[in-house]
Short mmCIF file of C-alpha atoms in Angstrom, two decimals:
data_model
loop_
_atom_site.label_atom_id
_atom_site.label_comp_id
_atom_site.label_asym_id
_atom_site.label_seq_id
_atom_site.Cartn_x
_atom_site.Cartn_y
_atom_site.Cartn_z
CA MET A 1 8.90 20.86 -6.27
CA THR A 2 6.82 19.09 -9.01
CA ARG A 3 3.96 20.68 -10.31
CA ASP A 4 3.43 19.85 -14.35
CA PRO A 5 2.33 15.99 -13.97
CA SER A 6 5.01 14.80 -16.83
CA ARG A 7 8.11 16.34 -14.37
CA LEU A 8 7.99 13.12 -11.95
CA SER A 9 11.83 11.93 -12.01
CA PRO A 10 11.42 8.33 -13.50
CA LEU A 11 12.95 5.72 -11.21
CA PRO A 12 16.77 4.56 -12.45
CA SER A 13 17.70 1.62 -14.84
CA GLY A 14 19.12 -1.17 -13.28
CA ARG A 15 16.70 -1.84 -9.96
CA ILE A 16 16.73 -5.46 -8.96
CA GLU A 17 12.74 -4.77 -9.14
CA GLU A 18 13.40 -4.89 -12.69
CA ARG A 19 14.73 -8.76 -12.32
CA PHE A 20 11.01 -9.43 -11.85
CA ALA A 21 8.84 -11.05 -14.13
CA ASP A 22 4.48 -10.01 -13.89
CA LYS A 23 3.12 -12.67 -11.52
CA SER A 24 -0.75 -11.78 -13.92
CA PRO A 25 -0.10 -10.10 -16.24
CA ARG A 26 -3.06 -7.88 -17.98
CA TYR A 27 -5.90 -9.11 -19.46
CA THR A 28 -5.35 -9.09 -23.42
CA GLU A 29 -9.07 -8.84 -25.01
CA ALA A 30 -10.07 -11.37 -25.75
CA GLU A 31 -8.71 -12.81 -22.56
CA ALA A 32 -10.48 -10.19 -20.28
CA ILE A 33 -13.71 -10.62 -22.82
CA ALA A 34 -13.82 -14.51 -21.69
CA GLU A 35 -13.45 -14.07 -18.23
CA ALA A 36 -15.94 -11.29 -17.96
CA ASN A 37 -18.77 -13.82 -19.43
CA ARG A 38 -17.84 -16.02 -17.13
CA CYS A 39 -19.53 -13.73 -14.13
CA LEU A 40 -23.19 -14.64 -13.19
CA TYR A 41 -23.59 -10.99 -12.68
CA CYS A 42 -25.03 -11.32 -9.03
CA VAL A 43 -27.83 -8.41 -7.73
CA ASP A 44 -27.09 -8.59 -4.21
CA ALA A 45 -23.16 -9.52 -4.76
CA PRO A 46 -21.24 -10.34 -2.29
CA CYS A 47 -17.83 -9.34 -3.94
CA VAL A 48 -19.11 -5.49 -3.71
CA LYS A 49 -19.02 -5.87 -0.27
CA ALA A 50 -15.85 -7.05 0.68
CA CYS A 51 -14.68 -4.00 -1.62
CA PRO A 52 -13.63 -2.07 1.10
CA THR A 53 -14.30 0.88 -1.74
CA SER A 54 -17.58 -0.65 -3.15
CA ILE A 55 -16.83 -0.79 -6.61
CA ASP A 56 -19.72 -1.90 -8.60
CA ILE A 57 -17.69 -4.87 -9.18
CA PRO A 58 -20.99 -6.75 -11.97
CA SER A 59 -21.26 -3.59 -13.56
CA PHE A 60 -17.87 -2.76 -14.80
CA ILE A 61 -17.30 -7.02 -15.30
CA ARG A 62 -20.44 -6.93 -17.58
CA LYS A 63 -19.23 -3.53 -19.60
CA ILE A 64 -16.43 -5.56 -19.99
CA ALA A 65 -17.89 -7.89 -21.64
CA THR A 66 -19.98 -6.02 -24.16
CA GLY A 67 -16.81 -3.86 -24.50
CA GLN A 68 -16.90 -1.06 -22.57
CA VAL A 69 -13.98 -0.86 -21.01
CA LYS A 70 -13.92 3.46 -20.58
CA GLY A 71 -17.22 3.25 -18.65
CA ALA A 72 -16.13 -0.24 -17.18
CA ALA A 73 -12.96 2.29 -16.19
CA ARG A 74 -15.07 4.77 -14.93
CA THR A 75 -17.41 2.46 -12.62
CA ILE A 76 -13.94 1.73 -10.72
CA LEU A 77 -12.45 4.60 -10.82
CA THR A 78 -15.31 6.74 -9.27
CA ALA A 79 -15.55 4.08 -6.40
CA ASN A 80 -11.79 4.24 -6.16
CA LEU A 81 -9.08 6.22 -7.83
CA LEU A 82 -6.42 3.91 -7.00
CA GLY A 83 -8.25 1.75 -9.62
CA GLN A 84 -5.19 0.47 -11.19
CA SER A 85 -2.56 -0.42 -8.49
CA CYS A 86 -5.69 -2.25 -5.96
CA GLY A 87 -6.43 -4.19 -9.54
CA GLN A 88 -2.18 -5.46 -8.99
CA ALA A 89 -1.50 -5.19 -5.55
CA CYS A 90 -4.96 -6.05 -3.68
CA PRO A 91 -4.97 -9.26 -1.82
CA VAL A 92 -8.23 -10.60 -3.91
CA GLU A 93 -8.21 -13.64 -2.35
CA VAL A 94 -9.19 -12.77 1.19
CA LEU A 95 -11.53 -9.45 -0.51
CA CYS A 96 -14.05 -9.24 -3.17
CA ALA A 97 -12.50 -12.63 -5.15
CA GLY A 98 -12.95 -14.64 -1.95
CA ASP A 99 -16.32 -14.13 -1.18
CA CYS A 100 -17.15 -14.82 -4.62
CA VAL A 101 -20.16 -16.79 -5.49
CA TYR A 102 -18.23 -19.47 -7.04
CA ASP A 103 -15.94 -20.49 -4.31
CA ALA A 104 -19.44 -21.58 -2.23
CA TRP A 105 -19.44 -24.57 -5.96
CA GLY A 106 -15.40 -25.45 -5.23
CA ARG A 107 -15.01 -23.13 -8.45
CA GLU A 108 -12.68 -20.95 -9.37
CA PRO A 109 -13.51 -17.42 -8.77
CA ILE A 110 -13.86 -14.78 -11.08
CA ALA A 111 -10.21 -12.97 -11.56
CA ILE A 112 -11.09 -9.77 -10.77
CA GLY A 113 -7.97 -8.12 -9.92
CA ARG A 114 -7.67 -9.05 -13.11
CA LEU A 115 -10.47 -6.89 -15.13
CA GLN A 116 -10.05 -4.45 -12.99
CA ARG A 117 -6.58 -3.63 -13.72
CA TYR A 118 -7.30 -4.37 -17.97
CA ALA A 119 -10.55 -1.66 -18.01
CA VAL A 120 -8.39 1.30 -16.16
CA GLU A 121 -5.16 -0.19 -17.91
CA SER A 122 -6.63 -0.41 -20.68
CA ALA A 123 -9.18 2.85 -20.75
CA LEU A 124 -6.17 5.24 -19.51
CA ALA A 125 -4.17 4.69 -22.38
CA ARG A 126 -6.44 5.33 -24.68
CA ASP A 127 -7.66 8.02 -23.64
CA PRO A 128 -6.46 9.56 -19.64
CA ARG A 129 -9.40 12.19 -20.14
CA LEU A 130 -12.12 10.10 -17.98
CA PHE A 131 -13.28 12.97 -15.39
CA ARG A 132 -13.29 16.90 -15.50
CA ALA A 133 -12.95 18.68 -12.23
CA LYS A 134 -15.34 20.64 -11.03
CA PRO A 135 -15.13 25.22 -11.12
CA PRO A 136 -12.05 26.38 -8.86
CA THR A 137 -13.37 26.77 -4.94
CA GLY A 138 -10.30 29.15 -3.80
CA LYS A 139 -10.05 26.44 -1.28
CA ARG A 140 -7.01 24.73 -0.72
CA VAL A 141 -5.95 21.46 1.20
CA ALA A 142 -2.53 20.27 2.43
CA LEU A 143 -1.74 17.32 2.35
CA VAL A 144 0.67 15.60 4.39
CA GLY A 145 2.66 12.25 2.71
CA ALA A 146 2.34 11.35 -0.96
CA GLY A 147 1.25 7.62 0.25
CA PRO A 148 -1.59 5.79 -1.41
CA ALA A 149 -4.04 7.70 1.28
CA SER A 150 -3.32 11.12 0.43
CA ILE A 151 -3.15 10.63 -3.37
CA ALA A 152 -6.65 9.60 -3.45
CA ALA A 153 -7.28 12.36 -1.34
CA ALA A 154 -6.15 14.92 -3.61
CA GLY A 155 -7.96 13.79 -5.92
CA TYR A 156 -10.88 13.57 -4.88
CA LEU A 157 -10.36 17.02 -3.64
CA ALA A 158 -8.99 18.30 -6.77
CA LEU A 159 -11.56 16.82 -9.05
CA GLU A 160 -14.38 18.74 -6.47
CA GLY A 161 -12.45 21.94 -8.10
CA HIS A 162 -10.13 22.10 -4.52
CA ARG A 163 -6.64 23.55 -4.75
CA ALA A 164 -4.38 20.57 -3.07
CA VAL A 165 -1.00 20.45 -2.22
CA ILE A 166 0.41 17.37 -1.36
CA PHE A 167 3.79 17.44 0.98
CA GLU A 168 6.17 14.23 0.85
CA GLN A 169 9.44 14.36 2.84
CA LYS A 170 11.12 11.87 0.25
CA ALA A 171 12.53 12.17 -2.95
CA ILE A 172 10.25 9.23 -4.36
CA PRO A 173 6.72 10.25 -3.63
CA GLY A 174 3.75 7.60 -4.06
CA GLY A 175 4.85 6.27 -0.68
CA LEU A 176 3.78 1.98 -0.06
CA ASN A 177 2.47 1.99 -4.14
CA THR A 178 5.72 2.84 -5.07
CA LEU A 179 8.11 1.60 -2.97
CA GLY A 180 6.74 -0.95 -0.36
CA ILE A 181 4.23 -3.38 -3.49
CA ALA A 182 5.93 -6.83 -4.77
CA PRO A 183 7.91 -6.21 -7.56
CA TYR A 184 5.94 -8.87 -9.32
CA LYS A 185 2.79 -7.41 -8.42
CA MET A 186 3.40 -4.29 -9.24
CA LYS A 187 6.93 -2.41 -10.10
CA GLY A 188 7.39 0.97 -8.91
CA HIS A 189 7.61 3.06 -12.04
CA GLU A 190 3.58 1.63 -12.41
CA ALA A 191 2.94 3.07 -9.67
CA LEU A 192 4.36 5.98 -10.32
CA ARG A 193 2.67 6.06 -13.61
CA GLU A 194 -0.83 6.08 -11.91
CA LEU A 195 -0.34 9.13 -9.57
CA GLU A 196 0.59 11.00 -12.39
CA TRP A 197 -2.25 10.72 -13.63
CA VAL A 198 -3.65 11.97 -10.19
CA LEU A 199 -2.21 14.40 -10.57
CA SER A 200 -3.14 15.18 -14.09
CA LEU A 201 -6.94 15.52 -11.99
CA GLY A 202 -7.00 19.23 -11.45
CA ASP A 203 -5.15 21.58 -9.50
CA VAL A 204 -3.08 19.29 -7.57
CA GLU A 205 0.40 20.29 -6.39
CA LEU A 206 3.22 17.46 -5.72
CA ARG A 207 5.86 18.96 -2.99
CA THR A 208 9.52 16.66 -2.72
CA GLY A 209 11.48 16.37 -0.38
CA VAL A 210 9.51 18.59 2.69
CA SER A 211 9.55 17.76 6.30
CA VAL A 212 6.57 18.82 8.35
CA VAL A 213 7.92 19.70 11.51
CA GLU A 214 6.27 22.07 14.61
CA ARG A 215 9.06 24.49 14.20
CA ALA A 216 10.78 25.29 11.03
CA SER A 217 14.28 25.81 11.43
CA ALA A 218 16.04 24.89 8.21
CA PRO A 219 15.55 24.89 4.18
CA GLY A 220 13.08 22.03 3.17
CA GLU A 221 10.93 21.87 6.44
CA VAL A 222 7.65 23.38 6.85
CA SER A 223 5.97 23.90 10.49
CA ALA A 224 2.71 22.37 10.74
CA GLY A 225 1.37 26.58 12.13
CA ASP A 226 1.98 27.20 8.69
CA LEU A 227 0.25 24.37 6.82
CA LEU A 228 -2.64 25.34 8.96
CA ALA A 229 -2.59 29.10 8.60
CA GLY A 230 -2.41 28.47 4.68
CA HIS A 231 -4.85 26.87 4.17
CA ASP A 232 -8.50 25.27 5.05
CA ALA A 233 -7.91 21.72 5.59
CA VAL A 234 -4.87 19.73 6.80
CA PHE A 235 -5.08 15.42 5.44
CA LEU A 236 -2.36 13.63 7.28
CA GLY A 237 -1.01 10.63 5.48
CA LEU A 238 1.71 9.85 7.01
CA GLY A 239 1.88 6.19 6.33
CA LEU A 240 3.93 4.32 8.80
CA GLY A 241 7.74 4.63 10.34
CA ALA A 242 10.50 3.02 10.77
CA ASP A 243 11.28 -0.98 11.49
CA ALA A 244 10.59 -2.28 14.62
CA ARG A 245 13.89 -3.85 15.97
CA LEU A 246 14.84 -7.43 17.40
CA GLY A 247 16.58 -6.35 20.36
CA ILE A 248 19.11 -8.71 20.50
CA PRO A 249 22.94 -9.20 20.01
CA GLY A 250 24.83 -8.67 16.37
CA GLU A 251 21.50 -6.83 15.12
CA ASP A 252 23.58 -3.83 13.93
CA GLY A 253 25.70 -4.28 11.07
CA GLU A 254 25.81 -4.98 7.96
CA GLY A 255 24.09 -8.15 6.92
CA VAL A 256 20.47 -7.16 8.75
CA VAL A 257 17.85 -5.10 7.32
CA GLY A 258 14.22 -3.69 8.43
CA ALA A 259 12.04 -5.13 6.26
CA THR A 260 10.81 -1.92 4.23
CA ALA A 261 13.95 -0.72 3.77
CA PHE A 262 15.00 -3.24 2.23
CA ILE A 263 12.39 -3.51 0.02
CA GLU A 264 12.54 0.12 -0.88
CA ARG A 265 15.88 -0.31 -1.67
CA LEU A 266 15.00 -3.01 -3.24
CA LYS A 267 12.41 -1.31 -5.24
CA ALA A 268 14.35 1.52 -6.29
CA ASP A 269 17.87 1.55 -5.39
CA PRO A 270 19.73 0.18 -8.48
CA ARG A 271 23.43 0.16 -5.65
CA LEU A 272 21.81 -2.91 -3.99
CA ASP A 273 23.44 -5.40 -4.21
CA LEU A 274 22.83 -8.88 -3.45
CA ALA A 275 26.17 -10.88 -4.63
CA GLY A 276 26.86 -13.01 -1.97
CA VAL A 277 23.78 -13.70 -0.76
CA ARG A 278 22.83 -17.23 -0.80
CA ARG A 279 21.46 -18.29 2.59
CA ALA A 280 18.56 -15.62 4.42
CA ALA A 281 16.67 -15.44 7.31
CA VAL A 282 13.29 -13.66 7.47
CA VAL A 283 12.03 -13.17 10.66
CA GLY A 284 8.34 -12.34 10.90
CA GLY A 285 4.93 -14.15 10.33
CA GLY A 286 2.92 -11.44 8.81
CA ASN A 287 2.68 -9.97 5.15
CA THR A 288 6.00 -8.15 4.73
CA ALA A 289 7.73 -11.05 5.99
CA LEU A 290 6.04 -13.46 3.38
CA ASP A 291 6.60 -10.34 0.75
CA VAL A 292 10.69 -9.92 1.17
CA ALA A 293 10.74 -14.28 1.43
CA HIS A 294 9.09 -14.79 -1.22
CA GLU A 295 10.95 -11.50 -3.57
CA LEU A 296 14.40 -13.25 -2.21
CA ALA A 297 13.27 -16.60 -3.80
CA LEU A 298 12.70 -15.45 -6.56
CA LEU A 299 15.82 -14.24 -6.46
CA GLY A 300 18.01 -17.31 -5.89
CA VAL A 301 18.13 -17.08 -2.16
CA ASP A 302 17.68 -20.40 -0.23
CA VAL A 303 15.02 -18.44 2.33
CA ALA A 304 14.19 -19.54 6.15
CA ILE A 305 11.33 -17.85 7.13
CA VAL A 306 11.72 -17.45 11.12
CA TYR A 307 8.94 -17.34 13.19
CA ARG A 308 7.95 -17.23 17.31
CA ARG A 309 4.80 -19.14 16.76
CA SER A 310 3.00 -21.68 14.71
CA GLU A 311 1.87 -21.80 11.35
CA ALA A 312 -2.12 -21.73 12.63
CA GLU A 313 -1.19 -17.89 14.33
CA MET A 314 0.69 -16.24 11.60
CA SER A 315 -1.20 -12.89 10.48
CA GLY A 316 0.34 -12.80 6.68
CA TYR A 317 -2.48 -14.27 4.79
CA ALA A 318 -2.26 -18.27 3.18
CA HIS A 319 -2.31 -17.54 0.02
CA GLU A 320 0.72 -15.15 0.95
CA LEU A 321 3.23 -18.08 2.46
CA GLU A 322 2.29 -20.91 -0.26
CA GLY A 323 3.48 -18.32 -2.80
CA ALA A 324 6.24 -18.21 -1.05
CA ARG A 325 6.99 -21.66 -0.37
CA VAL A 326 6.25 -22.41 -4.37
CA ALA A 327 9.15 -20.05 -4.98
CA GLY A 328 11.26 -22.01 -2.56
CA ALA A 329 10.73 -20.48 0.78
CA ARG A 330 10.21 -23.05 3.90
CA LEU A 331 9.16 -21.58 6.90
CA VAL A 332 10.84 -22.30 11.06
CA GLU A 333 7.97 -22.24 12.68
CA ASN A 334 8.18 -21.34 17.03
CA ARG A 335 11.31 -20.07 17.01
CA VAL A 336 12.50 -17.00 18.52
CA PRO A 337 16.09 -15.11 17.61
CA VAL A 338 18.32 -14.66 20.44
CA GLU A 339 21.64 -13.80 18.21
CA VAL A 340 22.65 -12.78 14.77
CA VAL A 341 25.84 -14.73 14.33
CA ARG A 342 28.90 -13.23 12.41
CA GLU A 343 32.46 -14.57 11.52
CA GLY A 344 34.19 -11.44 10.98
CA GLY A 345 32.22 -9.05 11.34
CA ARG A 346 30.00 -10.70 8.41
CA VAL A 347 26.57 -12.40 8.98
CA VAL A 348 26.83 -15.95 8.79
CA ALA A 349 23.35 -17.17 11.12
CA LEU A 350 20.42 -16.55 13.19
CA ARG A 351 20.22 -18.11 16.50
CA VAL A 352 17.26 -19.24 17.61
CA ALA A 353 16.16 -20.70 20.31
CA ARG A 354 12.98 -23.33 20.31
CA ALA A 355 9.89 -22.66 22.11
CA ASP A 356 6.63 -24.18 23.11
CA GLY A 357 4.45 -22.31 20.99
CA GLY A 358 0.73 -22.01 20.88
CA ALA A 359 -1.76 -19.47 22.65
CA ARG A 360 -1.01 -21.20 26.23
CA ARG A 361 2.53 -19.36 27.12
CA GLU A 362 0.79 -16.07 25.76
CA ALA A 363 0.83 -15.04 29.49
CA GLN A 364 4.50 -16.07 30.01
CA GLY A 365 6.24 -15.73 26.83
CA PRO A 366 8.64 -17.80 24.56
CA ALA A 367 10.02 -20.30 26.89
CA PRO A 368 12.86 -21.59 25.15
CA VAL A 369 13.87 -25.05 25.43
CA ALA A 370 16.61 -25.43 23.10
CA GLU A 371 19.01 -23.45 20.35
CA GLU A 372 19.68 -23.90 17.63
CA LEU A 373 21.32 -21.99 14.25
CA VAL A 374 19.20 -21.27 10.86
CA PRO A 375 22.76 -20.47 8.66
CA ALA A 376 22.04 -16.74 6.71
CA ASP A 377 23.86 -14.20 4.72
CA LEU A 378 20.89 -11.95 5.36
CA VAL A 379 18.63 -11.19 8.15
CA ALA A 380 15.82 -9.77 7.20
CA VAL A 381 13.83 -7.90 9.72
CA ALA A 382 10.11 -7.76 9.46
CA ILE A 383 8.55 -7.28 12.60
CA GLY A 384 5.85 -4.34 12.88
CA GLN A 385 7.22 -0.94 12.32
CA SER A 386 6.95 2.38 14.58
CA ARG A 387 4.20 5.23 14.25
CA ALA A 388 4.54 8.32 12.48
CA THR A 389 3.70 10.23 15.59
CA ARG A 390 6.12 13.08 15.29
CA VAL A 391 4.65 14.67 13.15
CA ALA A 392 1.03 14.31 14.06
CA LEU A 393 1.42 14.99 17.41
CA ALA A 394 3.16 19.17 15.09
CA PHE A 395 -0.42 19.82 15.29
CA GLU A 396 -2.31 21.15 17.94
CA GLY A 397 -5.95 18.63 18.75
CA VAL A 398 -4.28 15.97 17.10
CA ALA A 399 -4.52 12.81 19.70
CA LEU A 400 -2.86 9.02 19.30
CA ASP A 401 -4.44 5.96 21.28
CA ALA A 402 -2.27 3.73 23.00
CA ARG A 403 -1.20 1.80 19.90
CA GLY A 404 0.36 5.42 18.81
CA ARG A 405 -2.09 5.81 15.73
CA VAL A 406 -4.22 8.86 15.13
CA VAL A 407 -7.96 9.00 16.70
CA VAL A 408 -9.85 10.11 14.20
CA ASP A 409 -13.96 9.89 14.17
CA PRO A 410 -14.87 6.82 11.59
CA ALA A 411 -17.70 8.69 9.86
CA THR A 412 -15.59 11.54 8.73
CA HIS A 413 -12.41 10.65 9.89
CA ARG A 414 -11.71 14.35 11.46
CA THR A 415 -8.79 14.37 14.24
CA GLY A 416 -9.61 15.95 17.29
CA ASN A 417 -8.64 19.27 15.03
CA PRO A 418 -11.57 20.61 13.50
CA LYS A 419 -9.24 20.92 10.14
CA VAL A 420 -6.85 18.13 9.80
CA TYR A 421 -8.25 14.62 9.14
CA SER A 422 -6.26 11.48 8.52
CA GLY A 423 -6.83 8.14 6.88
CA GLY A 424 -4.26 5.64 5.26
CA ASP A 425 -2.04 3.08 8.22
CA CYS A 426 -0.60 5.60 10.57
CA VAL A 427 -5.23 5.67 11.30
CA ASN A 428 -5.40 1.83 10.89
CA GLY A 429 -2.10 0.72 11.95
CA GLY A 430 -1.03 -0.65 8.70
CA LYS A 431 -3.49 -2.34 6.47
CA GLU A 432 -4.05 -2.26 2.12
CA VAL A 433 -3.84 -0.48 -0.14
CA VAL A 434 -7.53 -0.35 -0.99
CA ASN A 435 -8.74 0.29 3.29
CA ALA A 436 -6.50 3.56 2.71
CA VAL A 437 -8.69 4.52 -0.79
CA ALA A 438 -11.48 4.05 1.21
CA GLU A 439 -10.70 6.31 4.52
CA ALA A 440 -9.03 9.38 2.05
CA LYS A 441 -13.04 9.19 0.68
CA ILE A 442 -14.47 9.66 3.74
CA ALA A 443 -12.22 12.60 4.53
CA ALA A 444 -12.44 14.00 1.38
CA ARG A 445 -15.96 14.39 1.39
CA ALA A 446 -16.11 14.96 4.97
CA MET A 447 -14.06 17.62 4.00
CA HIS A 448 -15.15 19.42 1.13
CA GLU A 449 -18.99 19.66 3.05
CA ALA A 450 -17.24 21.05 6.02
CA MET A 451 -15.40 24.16 3.82
CA MET A 452 -18.06 24.74 1.45
CA THR A 453 -20.61 24.69 4.07
CA ARG A 454 -18.58 27.60 6.23
CA ALA A 455 -18.11 29.25 2.99
CA GLY A 456 -22.11 29.39 2.66
CA GLY A 457 -21.73 27.16 -0.51
CA ALA A 458 -23.35 24.08 -1.93
CA ALA A 459 -22.47 20.52 -1.27
CA PRO A 460 -22.71 18.60 -4.29
CA GLY A 461 -22.87 14.83 -4.43
CA PRO A 462 -19.18 13.70 -4.61
CA ALA A 463 -17.11 14.01 -7.28
CA PRO A 464 -16.02 12.32 -10.03
CA GLN A 465 -17.64 14.58 -12.38
CA GLY A 466 -18.16 13.13 -16.05
CA SER A 467 -16.83 15.25 -18.88
#
């Protein structure tokens, strides 16, 4: 259990993620001011509309340009408490910067992410006390899972004066931010530093190594019923579950890894050893597949991205595919894995079947016409993740949709149980950190209003409050 933010255990040294250089290092003051002065400070700024948390981007950039870094950070963090990590990890190319007016003119868009990172990191390094929590309300909220959604919700609730208790099954908190973001974008220790800051905002407690179950029967377990009975509200920030499997011969055994499990080890486990891995096949066409391929390529591995459809049909972002290609990865499109080939138990190749590709074969499935081998010492499977249904269904009244996502009222993010709210990947199926924060803001506001209404108190304006 962790209560004092300073007691968060640091990640061990010797992790492979430490080998990666920062793709977009923090600006110096001069660089930030120069870039900020390029901004046109649009009144009807399209970049703000493209941000899921609606950060007032022209305002914070203008403050950077005039030397008001603390004010810039407050503008960012009021809208998005995880503004530091979003400044590093957000796909700005398809969000705020992707809608910059400069794009329409064929000019380089404003580097919004880098400016955001500069403002937040610089301000917090000088004085982390940017906000002051309101007086205690006596209300308690339990948050299940210590990923971005729960962390953001806990911070907003704490600033309103509520007690927030986060329950995390793993020993290392932070969810996707700590264990899933590509290390050339953000390191795990940077995510933990941001978490420490959120824990300092008010009455926030973090309990790691605690599993939430339907009926507690062992140490380290707490029941859903006990959480409901002991708290005024519960927030489910469950994230996603285990990596999906291919279901083909040879998949079981050493040398075949789930993509998110592999990234987690790369970021947190110094025991991970890639010696002998010269070639890798990454199966999938989403952003997780592209991240894994990019990471392995940067480590000097010859990487083939195996995708069952065409490049045009990939769900991963085009800029992420380009980044992986620049690092050395190549795309093998319209291929369906049929077997992991082993010699003496060791992976030597991925056998794939050619498919006709295109949307016209959707109804009948892939039509193999030939087979070939993709040489590989490692196969990383990135074809999706399971849903965290067991924990969600432990709470009476919580329902799932046909795709296994927690069903919520989009206006409040309340589930079918009036005391239970939810947000993040378990609701949206797997989006960006900034989407998790946006949903957490909605849920935190709704929980605050519901608790204060039941208590007969006022529900004042949204946190944070200035110091």
